[in-house]
Amino acid sequence: MSATVAAPPRTAATLVDLVASTDHKSIGRRLVALSVLFFVAGGVMALLMRTELAQPGLQVVSTSTYNALFTMHGSVMIYLFVTPMALALGVYLVPLQVGAAEISGPRWCLAGLWLVLAGGVTMLSGFLTVDGPARATWIGVDPLSQTASTPGMGMDMWILGVLLATLGEVLLAACILLTALRRRAPGMTLLRMPVFAWSQVATCLMVVFAFPVLVTTMALLWTERRFGVTIFDPVTYQHLFWFYGHPVVYVMFFPFVGATAEVFAAFSGRRFFGYRFFVASLLLFSALSMSVWAHHMFTTGQVTNKYFALTSTALVIPAGVEYFDLIGTLWKGRIRPTVPFLFGLAFLLQFLVGGLTGIWVAAPALDYHANNSYFVVAHFHYTLFAGSAFGMFAGLYYWWPKIAGVKLREGLGYVHFALWAVGANMTFFPMFLLGQDGMTRRIADYPSSSGWGTLNLVETIGSYLIGLGMLVFLANLLIAHALPRRLPWDPWDAGQTLEWATSCPPPRHNFDALPPVRSYAPLLDLREAARA
Amino acid sequence: MRRAFPVAVWGLILLGIALAGIALGTDPTELGLGFGLSGAVILGGTTLLRSRAAPEPGAAAPPEAIPDLSVATAVLAAGVATAVVGAELGQWLVGIGLGLAVAGAGGLLRELRAERRGAP
């Protein structure tokens, strides 16, 4: 651990603290809060869309507004919620998990936070423009994103918002990556880093090397619109976009599989199973994820389908290793069905549905049928929502005492889990059936003769259960913070990694002293030594 | 060397996957992106390897000053964002953004100088 010269401890946060604190814990907390706010905004948009689709012939919103809603829903969720949340957990936890006193480059980290906020505000400001917000999908697909198809300032503000937020995310990821590589505690070799820290290394490698391509692409797209020049053809745009667009879905997955791995180890009372294979699979998985981008372009007929089908299907190998390790961690463990554990278990099961259907669409012949249908919508919502969002809550409930100094109420947590487990499957499973039956994505209405009304109504009811579950979570936050209880360093009495070797929340310099690090589970080592 | 190891390994995996693309007849755009990526990663890993040495695990790290607050950084970030948005909304906003960015950069220089003076 670096010996540090830290400022004297501060008391209540002032406005200056909120704006300018370089403490990674403060930055992480602010980024978590920001991400949750954006999640609520994106969720409201989803509920509006589901209300429109509940029955054929409903006109809750106009077609043009519906186009804006699916564009902004996807944009908010990907650029402003899941990705920043994934990095927020890394900003907060990686320095603690590796035993560092501070994150590498705290000022860059602070700048990243403000760029993400600025990007979000810029993107959403499109709602205030005369022509409304962007309507060219979260991809900004060319030529739909050109001035002729989507005139008005809203599309431009979307482009600049994506650029700023993505730039901020690159800065955050660089800080996390350098912390893990350069600031580990004495005795913590690379192969003694916790699994969550390794998941963040894999995540941040993808962010640092893929996200700048999006920043550049957005700058060029804005230039095309502003100056009326042609820089891309539609296929080249898609190559550049999906070069970012596929890695980002793994950026939105790896931290939450890492969180689930930690939660499983803690609440099964066992050391994480197959650690070295898991680390190797994370590196292979992330490398493959950088090499599959054109599977989003199979139906253009302009890419080498067999190469991208091979790399896409090869993803099942590291995915299988990770699943084997997660199950192996639970096997014959002393399971404690806490709220984080249940969210983690649901992640394991539900992400599997998304992952297996990914193999389906990784086959070009099958993708030609499923492309642009609700089957694809179901696939990515099972991975990103029923998978990653559940894994995210596994991490949030588990680490909330460490982050905020309060423990969320278990009773309300179980209610949240139940509403979400039922709601997510009600909302997204029928979409597989609708997609197979031919329902196209991104449509504001469908004919009553299609027979799709019943399943759409089921999905809408499911989405409202998800919304209700989110309200329960927000209520839990308010109650826990209004009535805080004093917490020990490890309120779960299950922590295995270094973040549990300090107070909740930690002091400015993170640790007064560090235990010896002899494995990737140093606190478990101490407990086992004490028992022996 | 050890701290660059994950980056180097990752770069080599990417290179292997890109080489498979040659065998499967990928087009120049796909090859360019694949080899460009693996080259960038290997270069990044090499840069990290040759960068200012961080203490190896087990070695005593030198004391360092940690900034507690950095208003200048927030101002700089706000300036950059304002200038970018100003490219759309008007030169007047670009001017404000650049002004903020310069003020932020100046403040940052002051912070860094103060840190160096105060470091043990």
XYZ file of C-alpha atoms in Angstrom:
652
model
C 0.000 0.000 0.000
C 1.339 3.450 -0.848
C 2.118 5.568 2.148
C 0.092 8.705 1.532
C -0.236 12.279 2.599
C -4.011 12.615 2.811
C -6.072 15.648 3.691
C -7.733 15.720 7.138
C -11.086 13.886 7.292
C -14.103 15.952 6.188
C -17.599 15.845 7.691
C -20.814 16.430 5.722
C -20.385 16.797 1.951
C -20.467 20.384 0.765
C -21.382 21.540 -2.746
C -17.676 21.846 -3.497
C -17.216 18.216 -2.423
C -19.998 17.152 -4.786
C -18.430 19.016 -7.691
C -14.729 18.565 -7.098
C -13.943 15.654 -4.783
C -11.284 13.415 -6.291
C -11.890 10.610 -3.789
C -12.652 7.585 -5.964
C -15.337 6.542 -3.491
C -17.136 9.850 -3.868
C -16.798 9.701 -7.652
C -18.112 6.134 -7.657
C -21.103 7.058 -5.486
C -21.976 10.025 -7.686
C -21.711 7.887 -10.802
C -23.955 5.191 -9.259
C -26.561 7.852 -8.376
C -26.369 9.347 -11.869
C -26.730 5.928 -13.485
C -29.787 5.099 -11.383
C -31.413 8.410 -12.374
C -30.795 7.664 -16.040
C -32.160 4.146 -15.512
C -35.401 5.589 -14.176
C -35.623 7.918 -17.211
C -35.011 5.050 -19.622
C -37.510 2.935 -17.722
C -40.253 5.539 -18.063
C -39.643 5.544 -21.820
C -39.945 1.753 -21.832
C -43.256 1.888 -19.975
C -44.602 4.374 -22.529
C -43.615 2.049 -25.369
C -45.109 -0.978 -23.659
C -48.325 0.939 -23.024
C -48.506 1.821 -26.735
C -48.057 -1.831 -27.689
C -50.384 -3.315 -25.054
C -53.165 -3.667 -27.584
C -53.344 -3.153 -31.370
C -54.665 0.192 -32.478
C -53.773 2.111 -29.322
C -52.486 5.651 -29.909
C -50.835 6.579 -26.635
C -48.037 8.261 -28.590
C -47.597 9.134 -32.263
C -45.453 7.021 -34.571
C -42.762 9.683 -34.658
C -42.738 9.916 -30.872
C -42.520 6.134 -30.653
C -39.449 6.233 -32.906
C -37.914 8.796 -30.570
C -38.805 6.667 -27.547
C -37.101 3.486 -28.736
C -34.082 5.509 -29.834
C -33.736 7.351 -26.557
C -34.643 4.318 -24.421
C -31.848 2.283 -25.964
C -29.431 5.215 -25.894
C -30.090 6.089 -22.260
C -29.879 2.497 -21.125
C -26.640 1.705 -22.947
C -24.679 4.961 -22.974
C -25.936 6.454 -19.714
C -27.043 3.638 -17.413
C -25.489 0.190 -17.714
C -22.062 1.241 -19.016
C -21.538 4.027 -16.446
C -22.868 1.764 -13.691
C -20.415 -0.977 -14.698
C -17.574 1.526 -14.494
C -18.926 3.107 -11.295
C -18.566 -0.214 -9.478
C -15.016 -0.440 -10.797
C -14.141 3.109 -9.750
C -15.421 2.451 -6.231
C -14.297 -1.121 -5.664
C -11.133 -1.854 -7.655
C -8.847 0.371 -5.526
C -10.305 -1.223 -2.398
C -10.063 -4.763 -3.736
C -6.399 -4.377 -4.730
C -5.509 -2.614 -1.464
C -4.739 0.786 -2.962
C -5.112 4.080 -1.131
C -6.522 5.829 -4.191
C -7.376 5.268 -7.810
C -4.762 6.011 -10.489
C -5.323 9.436 -12.046
C -8.060 10.714 -9.699
C -8.415 13.952 -11.665
C -8.944 12.053 -14.934
C -11.555 10.012 -13.097
C -13.345 13.164 -11.930
C -13.228 14.568 -15.467
C -14.745 11.321 -16.728
C -17.670 11.639 -14.326
C -18.471 15.174 -15.499
C -18.180 14.245 -19.155
C -20.684 11.407 -18.665
C -23.106 13.825 -16.989
C -22.548 16.432 -19.703
C -23.123 13.794 -22.371
C -26.356 12.688 -20.764
C -27.709 16.203 -20.437
C -26.723 16.985 -24.027
C -28.345 13.827 -25.385
C -31.590 14.337 -23.476
C -31.742 18.036 -24.368
C -33.019 16.834 -27.736
C -36.453 16.537 -26.103
C -36.456 20.320 -25.768
C -35.763 21.020 -29.444
C -38.375 21.906 -32.058
C -37.914 18.696 -34.051
C -37.657 16.542 -30.943
C -34.914 14.129 -29.924
C -33.019 11.672 -32.100
C -35.101 9.070 -33.912
C -32.425 7.068 -35.734
C -32.159 4.171 -33.210
C -29.467 3.883 -30.537
C -27.058 3.062 -33.346
C -27.599 6.289 -35.266
C -27.917 4.070 -38.299
C -26.746 5.576 -41.572
C -28.510 6.930 -43.702
C -31.370 7.348 -41.210
C -29.115 9.608 -39.120
C -28.356 11.870 -42.071
C -29.905 15.346 -42.219
C -32.317 14.443 -45.001
C -33.876 11.643 -42.940
C -33.596 13.136 -39.440
C -33.357 16.908 -39.647
C -33.131 19.121 -36.607
C -30.902 19.810 -33.694
C -32.122 16.872 -31.593
C -30.155 14.365 -33.691
C -27.046 16.558 -33.487
C -27.359 16.847 -29.721
C -27.673 13.049 -29.544
C -24.450 12.662 -31.530
C -22.552 15.127 -29.339
C -24.050 13.609 -26.198
C -22.869 10.135 -27.203
C -19.428 11.565 -27.987
C -19.063 13.270 -24.602
C -20.413 10.377 -22.538
C -18.221 7.847 -24.347
C -15.145 10.036 -23.894
C -15.902 10.215 -20.186
C -16.219 6.439 -20.033
C -12.800 6.010 -21.672
C -11.216 8.183 -18.966
C -12.947 6.246 -16.172
C -11.870 2.908 -17.634
C -8.252 3.999 -18.076
C -8.095 4.967 -14.388
C -9.560 1.619 -13.262
C -7.233 -0.374 -15.518
C -4.093 1.441 -14.384
C -5.111 1.029 -10.737
C -5.380 -2.740 -11.118
C -2.090 -2.965 -12.996
C 0.004 -0.504 -10.950
C -1.384 -0.030 -7.454
C -1.804 -3.490 -6.015
C -0.958 -4.052 -2.377
C 2.241 -5.830 -1.328
C 1.840 -9.543 -1.962
C -1.010 -9.111 -4.432
C 0.337 -10.529 -7.643
C -1.854 -10.467 -10.736
C -3.065 -13.975 -9.971
C -4.079 -12.938 -6.474
C -6.395 -10.164 -7.679
C -10.070 -10.802 -6.878
C -12.283 -12.098 -9.680
C -14.289 -8.867 -9.721
C -11.075 -6.869 -10.234
C -10.145 -9.174 -13.119
C -13.606 -8.714 -14.632
C -12.973 -4.978 -14.489
C -9.555 -5.402 -16.176
C -11.212 -7.250 -19.062
C -13.985 -4.647 -19.197
C -11.636 -1.682 -19.192
C -9.409 -3.183 -21.887
C -12.458 -3.239 -24.149
C -13.465 0.298 -23.212
C -9.996 1.753 -23.742
C -9.515 0.135 -27.151
C -13.032 0.123 -28.628
C -14.741 3.235 -27.290
C -12.400 5.761 -28.977
C -13.621 4.389 -32.317
C -17.143 5.496 -31.398
C -15.918 8.935 -30.302
C -14.245 9.365 -33.696
C -17.240 7.991 -35.588
C -19.626 10.361 -33.837
C -17.344 13.307 -34.594
C -17.308 12.305 -38.269
C -21.095 11.775 -38.318
C -21.636 15.236 -36.870
C -19.270 16.639 -39.518
C -21.294 14.915 -42.273
C -24.528 16.454 -41.003
C -23.059 19.886 -40.307
C -21.101 20.426 -43.494
C -23.072 18.235 -45.896
C -20.069 16.078 -46.787
C -20.137 12.319 -47.286
C -17.590 10.438 -45.214
C -19.248 7.054 -44.722
C -21.258 4.704 -46.798
C -23.839 2.779 -44.720
C -21.727 -0.386 -44.512
C -18.568 1.439 -43.401
C -20.581 3.274 -40.750
C -21.887 -0.012 -39.439
C -18.360 -1.496 -39.325
C -17.139 1.455 -37.268
C -20.206 1.574 -35.040
C -20.378 -2.146 -34.286
C -16.632 -2.252 -33.648
C -17.672 -0.370 -30.499
C -21.221 -1.738 -30.400
C -20.353 -5.337 -29.747
C -17.657 -4.850 -27.100
C -20.013 -2.500 -25.252
C -22.453 -5.332 -24.618
C -19.647 -7.234 -22.895
C -18.668 -4.088 -21.018
C -22.246 -4.300 -19.765
C -21.819 -7.945 -18.794
C -18.357 -8.667 -17.365
C -18.520 -6.508 -14.214
C -21.814 -8.126 -13.288
C -20.557 -11.647 -13.832
C -17.611 -10.622 -11.655
C -20.007 -9.280 -9.030
C -22.039 -12.495 -9.147
C -18.847 -14.509 -8.767
C -17.973 -12.590 -5.584
C -21.519 -12.933 -4.259
C -21.570 -16.678 -4.937
C -18.234 -17.186 -3.193
C -19.336 -15.136 -0.183
C -22.729 -16.777 0.266
C -21.648 -20.328 -0.395
C -18.798 -19.965 2.095
C -16.356 -21.324 -0.479
C -13.333 -20.062 -2.346
C -14.169 -19.184 -5.943
C -13.849 -22.335 -8.065
C -11.536 -22.502 -11.066
C -10.004 -19.064 -10.530
C -7.200 -19.330 -13.107
C -9.495 -20.752 -15.768
C -11.963 -17.957 -15.025
C -9.246 -15.308 -15.482
C -8.114 -16.912 -18.744
C -11.713 -17.112 -19.951
C -12.247 -13.411 -19.189
C -9.279 -12.478 -21.375
C -10.343 -14.843 -24.179
C -13.990 -13.762 -23.917
C -13.093 -10.070 -24.141
C -10.695 -10.658 -27.052
C -13.331 -12.599 -28.965
C -15.902 -9.904 -28.211
C -13.655 -7.428 -30.050
C -13.662 -9.739 -33.074
C -17.326 -10.494 -33.693
C -18.752 -7.083 -34.497
C -19.956 -7.857 -38.016
C -22.403 -10.490 -36.824
C -24.705 -7.479 -36.468
C -24.279 -7.053 -40.247
C -24.857 -10.576 -41.552
C -27.919 -9.517 -43.499
C -26.098 -6.713 -45.322
C -24.401 -9.368 -47.436
C -21.243 -7.240 -47.268
C -19.269 -9.033 -44.547
C -17.429 -12.342 -44.261
C -20.227 -14.289 -42.652
C -18.255 -17.463 -42.018
C -15.444 -15.653 -40.113
C -17.798 -13.760 -37.855
C -20.026 -16.786 -37.369
C -16.940 -18.718 -36.226
C -15.728 -16.046 -33.796
C -19.279 -15.486 -32.502
C -19.938 -19.169 -31.884
C -16.492 -19.517 -30.265
C -17.764 -17.236 -27.501
C -19.543 -20.254 -26.054
C -16.170 -21.664 -24.927
C -15.189 -18.989 -22.397
C -18.847 -18.532 -21.489
C -19.071 -22.222 -20.687
C -15.918 -22.072 -18.562
C -17.372 -19.164 -16.576
C -20.681 -20.921 -16.028
C -18.861 -24.072 -14.937
C -16.834 -22.059 -12.439
C -19.883 -20.242 -11.074
C -21.756 -23.511 -10.590
C -18.635 -25.120 -9.151
C -18.438 -22.360 -6.558
C -21.973 -23.145 -5.420
C -21.509 -26.923 -5.458
C -21.656 -28.337 -1.928
C -21.428 -24.849 -0.503
C -23.270 -23.648 2.608
C -25.734 -21.510 0.667
C -27.236 -18.449 2.322
C -30.209 -17.238 0.219
C -29.666 -13.554 0.799
C -31.048 -10.920 -1.569
C -27.725 -10.494 -3.420
C -27.476 -14.264 -3.777
C -30.964 -14.533 -5.274
C -30.257 -11.761 -7.771
C -27.017 -13.539 -8.671
C -28.795 -16.857 -9.129
C -31.391 -15.230 -11.351
C -28.570 -13.655 -13.356
C -27.011 -17.112 -13.849
C -30.254 -18.670 -15.082
C -31.647 -15.809 -17.109
C -28.402 -14.792 -18.782
C -28.182 -18.410 -19.950
C -31.406 -17.909 -21.917
C -29.959 -14.805 -23.542
C -26.648 -16.492 -24.201
C -28.118 -19.611 -25.786
C -30.319 -17.530 -28.071
C -27.161 -15.675 -29.011
C -25.834 -18.899 -30.497
C -29.018 -18.988 -32.578
C -28.477 -15.543 -34.070
C -24.716 -16.174 -34.445
C -25.634 -18.590 -37.235
C -26.123 -16.498 -40.374
C -28.792 -18.766 -41.808
C -30.901 -18.432 -38.647
C -30.044 -14.755 -38.264
C -31.527 -14.002 -41.673
C -34.862 -15.119 -40.256
C -34.533 -13.546 -36.818
C -32.900 -10.253 -37.830
C -34.934 -7.158 -37.030
C -37.603 -9.217 -35.267
C -38.663 -9.350 -31.648
C -36.531 -12.464 -31.283
C -33.466 -10.207 -31.282
C -35.158 -7.814 -28.847
C -35.820 -10.737 -26.513
C -32.233 -12.014 -26.868
C -30.587 -8.757 -25.859
C -33.066 -7.975 -23.105
C -32.429 -11.379 -21.591
C -28.690 -10.708 -21.628
C -28.768 -7.037 -20.663
C -31.768 -6.825 -18.363
C -32.653 -10.298 -17.120
C -28.904 -10.942 -17.044
C -26.789 -7.885 -16.370
C -29.342 -5.783 -14.468
C -29.937 -8.700 -12.087
C -26.174 -9.173 -11.720
C -25.909 -5.446 -11.094
C -28.395 -5.646 -8.236
C -26.571 -8.663 -6.843
C -23.514 -6.406 -6.637
C -25.396 -3.350 -5.412
C -27.176 -5.152 -2.581
C -23.930 -6.921 -1.614
C -21.688 -3.856 -1.686
C -24.212 -1.202 -0.663
C -23.049 -1.310 2.994
C -19.495 -0.668 1.830
C -20.530 2.053 -0.638
C -23.058 3.965 1.428
C -22.499 2.829 5.012
C -26.064 1.468 5.292
C -27.503 -1.977 4.653
C -30.608 -2.192 2.471
C -33.582 -3.889 4.100
C -33.740 -7.607 3.261
C -37.567 -7.798 3.318
C -37.970 -5.077 0.718
C -35.104 -6.619 -1.213
C -36.971 -9.926 -1.471
C -40.080 -8.067 -2.699
C -37.971 -6.244 -5.307
C -36.464 -9.543 -6.418
C -39.830 -11.300 -6.696
C -41.395 -8.488 -8.737
C -38.419 -8.359 -11.042
C -38.073 -12.119 -11.503
C -41.729 -12.430 -12.509
C -41.844 -9.137 -14.403
C -38.686 -9.689 -16.450
C -39.757 -13.116 -17.668
C -43.325 -11.964 -18.366
C -41.982 -9.031 -20.362
C -39.230 -10.625 -22.392
C -39.982 -14.334 -22.853
C -43.072 -13.815 -25.049
C -40.915 -11.683 -27.323
C -39.129 -14.848 -28.513
C -42.481 -16.260 -29.595
C -43.606 -13.025 -31.222
C -40.310 -12.701 -33.068
C -40.499 -16.238 -34.384
C -44.043 -15.488 -35.526
C -42.802 -12.488 -37.514
C -43.378 -9.437 -35.306
C -40.865 -6.816 -36.402
C -38.995 -4.671 -33.901
C -39.308 -0.884 -33.780
C -42.968 -0.737 -34.790
C -45.470 1.437 -32.954
C -48.469 -0.726 -33.785
C -49.449 -4.064 -35.283
C -52.588 -5.388 -36.962
C -55.271 -6.877 -34.743
C -55.522 -9.800 -37.182
C -51.935 -10.804 -36.303
C -53.052 -12.432 -33.068
C -50.170 -10.763 -31.210
C -52.384 -8.779 -28.845
C -52.480 -11.249 -25.944
C -48.725 -11.736 -25.682
C -48.132 -7.996 -26.001
C -50.562 -7.384 -23.164
C -48.734 -9.954 -21.024
C -45.465 -8.166 -21.786
C -46.929 -4.810 -20.838
C -48.180 -6.143 -17.507
C -44.717 -7.620 -16.912
C -43.092 -4.274 -17.624
C -45.300 -2.615 -15.025
C -44.203 -5.221 -12.480
C -40.603 -4.250 -13.267
C -41.506 -0.599 -12.701
C -43.157 -1.492 -9.397
C -40.086 -3.436 -8.358
C -37.941 -0.411 -9.067
C -40.194 1.716 -6.859
C -39.725 -0.829 -4.077
C -35.947 -0.535 -4.504
C -36.101 3.266 -4.360
C -38.277 3.038 -1.239
C -35.706 0.668 0.256
C -32.991 3.246 -0.426
C -34.976 5.983 1.306
C -35.851 3.866 4.346
C -32.336 2.481 4.775
C -30.788 5.930 4.582
C -33.429 7.563 6.779
C -32.990 4.967 9.498
C -29.337 3.933 9.281
C -27.907 1.279 11.565
C -24.279 1.180 12.649
C -22.422 -1.451 10.653
C -19.383 -3.643 11.302
C -16.645 -3.775 8.675
C -18.186 -6.926 7.168
C -21.952 -6.793 7.780
C -22.492 -10.037 5.859
C -19.797 -11.857 7.854
C -18.871 -13.460 4.533
C -16.452 -11.134 2.766
C -13.334 -12.716 1.320
C -11.593 -9.785 -0.341
C -9.814 -6.683 0.902
C -12.701 -4.207 0.682
C -14.178 -5.947 3.748
C -10.985 -5.232 5.746
C -11.983 -1.630 6.327
C -14.922 0.366 7.633
C -18.306 0.934 5.977
C -17.733 3.270 4.201
C -13.944 3.334 4.182
C -11.916 6.363 5.303
C -10.404 8.744 2.758
C -7.192 6.726 2.550
C -9.158 3.437 2.395
C -7.119 1.349 4.849
C -5.374 1.953 8.151
C -3.663 -1.393 7.749
C -3.837 -4.304 5.333
C -3.990 -7.991 6.162
C -1.402 -10.240 4.488
C -2.331 -11.145 0.905
C -1.573 -14.776 0.090
C -4.379 -15.552 -2.361
C -7.312 -13.972 -4.183
C -9.389 -14.405 -0.994
C -7.177 -12.988 1.782
C -9.916 -12.628 4.391
C -11.085 -16.194 3.821
C -7.472 -17.276 4.346
C -7.474 -15.501 7.723
C -10.774 -17.108 8.783
C -9.572 -20.567 7.774
C -6.281 -20.043 9.606
C -8.179 -18.939 12.722
C -10.365 -22.048 12.591
C -7.426 -24.404 12.083
C 6.915 -6.340 -16.971
C 4.298 -8.036 -14.800
C 1.886 -5.144 -14.832
C 1.809 -5.167 -18.652
C 1.286 -8.917 -18.829
C -2.536 -8.947 -19.163
C -2.357 -6.327 -21.915
C 0.348 -8.252 -23.780
C -1.544 -11.555 -23.503
C -4.708 -9.861 -24.700
C -2.881 -8.355 -27.654
C -1.515 -11.738 -28.680
C -4.967 -13.352 -28.484
C -6.341 -10.562 -30.668
C -3.499 -11.060 -33.139
C -4.291 -14.772 -33.342
C -7.956 -14.075 -34.005
C -7.049 -11.518 -36.683
C -4.706 -14.037 -38.348
C -7.602 -16.496 -38.521
C -9.385 -13.854 -40.561
C -6.777 -14.159 -43.302
C -7.380 -17.891 -43.513
C -11.127 -17.318 -43.806
C -10.881 -14.635 -46.494
C -12.014 -11.547 -44.627
C -12.107 -8.315 -46.593
C -9.636 -5.390 -46.176
C -11.924 -3.392 -43.843
C -12.333 -6.340 -41.493
C -8.626 -7.171 -41.613
C -7.709 -3.540 -41.069
C -9.866 -3.255 -37.978
C -8.636 -6.590 -36.597
C -4.920 -5.987 -37.122
C -5.236 -2.339 -36.210
C -6.767 -3.316 -32.903
C -4.156 -5.960 -32.052
C -1.392 -3.536 -33.044
C -2.844 -0.802 -30.858
C -3.120 -3.154 -27.898
C 0.430 -4.457 -28.280
C 1.680 -0.886 -28.626
C -0.320 0.139 -25.564
C 1.114 -2.745 -23.579
C 4.641 -1.843 -24.653
C 4.065 1.770 -23.632
C 2.830 0.647 -20.232
C 5.886 -1.552 -19.859
C 8.246 1.334 -20.591
C 6.271 3.922 -18.594
C 7.347 5.442 -15.311
C 8.009 2.496 -13.040
C 5.367 1.713 -10.479
C 6.599 -0.233 -7.467
C 6.359 -3.972 -7.908
C 4.081 -5.693 -5.385
C 6.043 -6.244 -2.204
C 8.227 -3.171 -2.661
C 7.697 -0.128 -0.471
C 5.961 2.612 -2.431
C 7.159 6.203 -2.121
C 4.819 8.616 -0.357
C 2.641 10.636 -2.672
C 0.353 13.604 -2.351
C -3.291 12.819 -3.115
C -5.516 15.684 -4.211
C -8.637 15.929 -2.093
C -10.485 18.418 -4.250
C -9.863 19.598 -7.795
C -12.207 22.359 -8.833
C -9.923 23.014 -11.787
C -10.609 19.538 -13.194
C -14.362 20.048 -12.996
C -13.991 23.442 -14.697
C -11.795 21.936 -17.423
C -14.277 19.118 -18.100
C -17.158 21.598 -18.158
C -15.186 23.759 -20.572
C -14.536 20.871 -22.949
C -18.194 19.820 -22.870
C -19.385 23.391 -23.397
C -17.059 23.887 -26.353
C -18.251 20.625 -27.945
C -21.913 21.567 -27.550
C -21.041 25.057 -28.765
C -19.965 23.558 -32.074
C -23.676 22.918 -32.585
C -25.231 25.883 -30.826
C -22.917 28.691 -31.852
C -19.438 30.155 -31.698
C -20.329 32.216 -28.645
C -20.676 29.008 -26.671
C -17.455 27.621 -28.095
C -15.772 30.768 -26.815
C -17.229 30.314 -23.340
C -16.206 26.665 -23.352
C -12.665 27.394 -24.433
C -12.415 30.095 -21.795
C -13.521 27.679 -19.104
C -11.119 25.048 -20.415
C -8.198 27.470 -20.322
C -9.159 28.569 -16.800
C -9.437 24.940 -15.761
C -6.094 24.045 -17.323
C -4.466 26.988 -15.571
C -5.948 25.956 -12.264
C -4.759 22.415 -12.826
C -1.192 23.615 -13.415
C -1.359 25.517 -10.125
C -2.602 22.401 -8.322
C 0.173 20.252 -9.777
C 2.844 22.807 -8.858
C 1.474 23.033 -5.321
C 1.503 19.240 -5.063
C 5.139 19.055 -6.133
C 6.087 21.752 -3.641
C 4.206 19.988 -0.862
C 5.368 16.432 -1.594
C 7.761 14.974 1.021
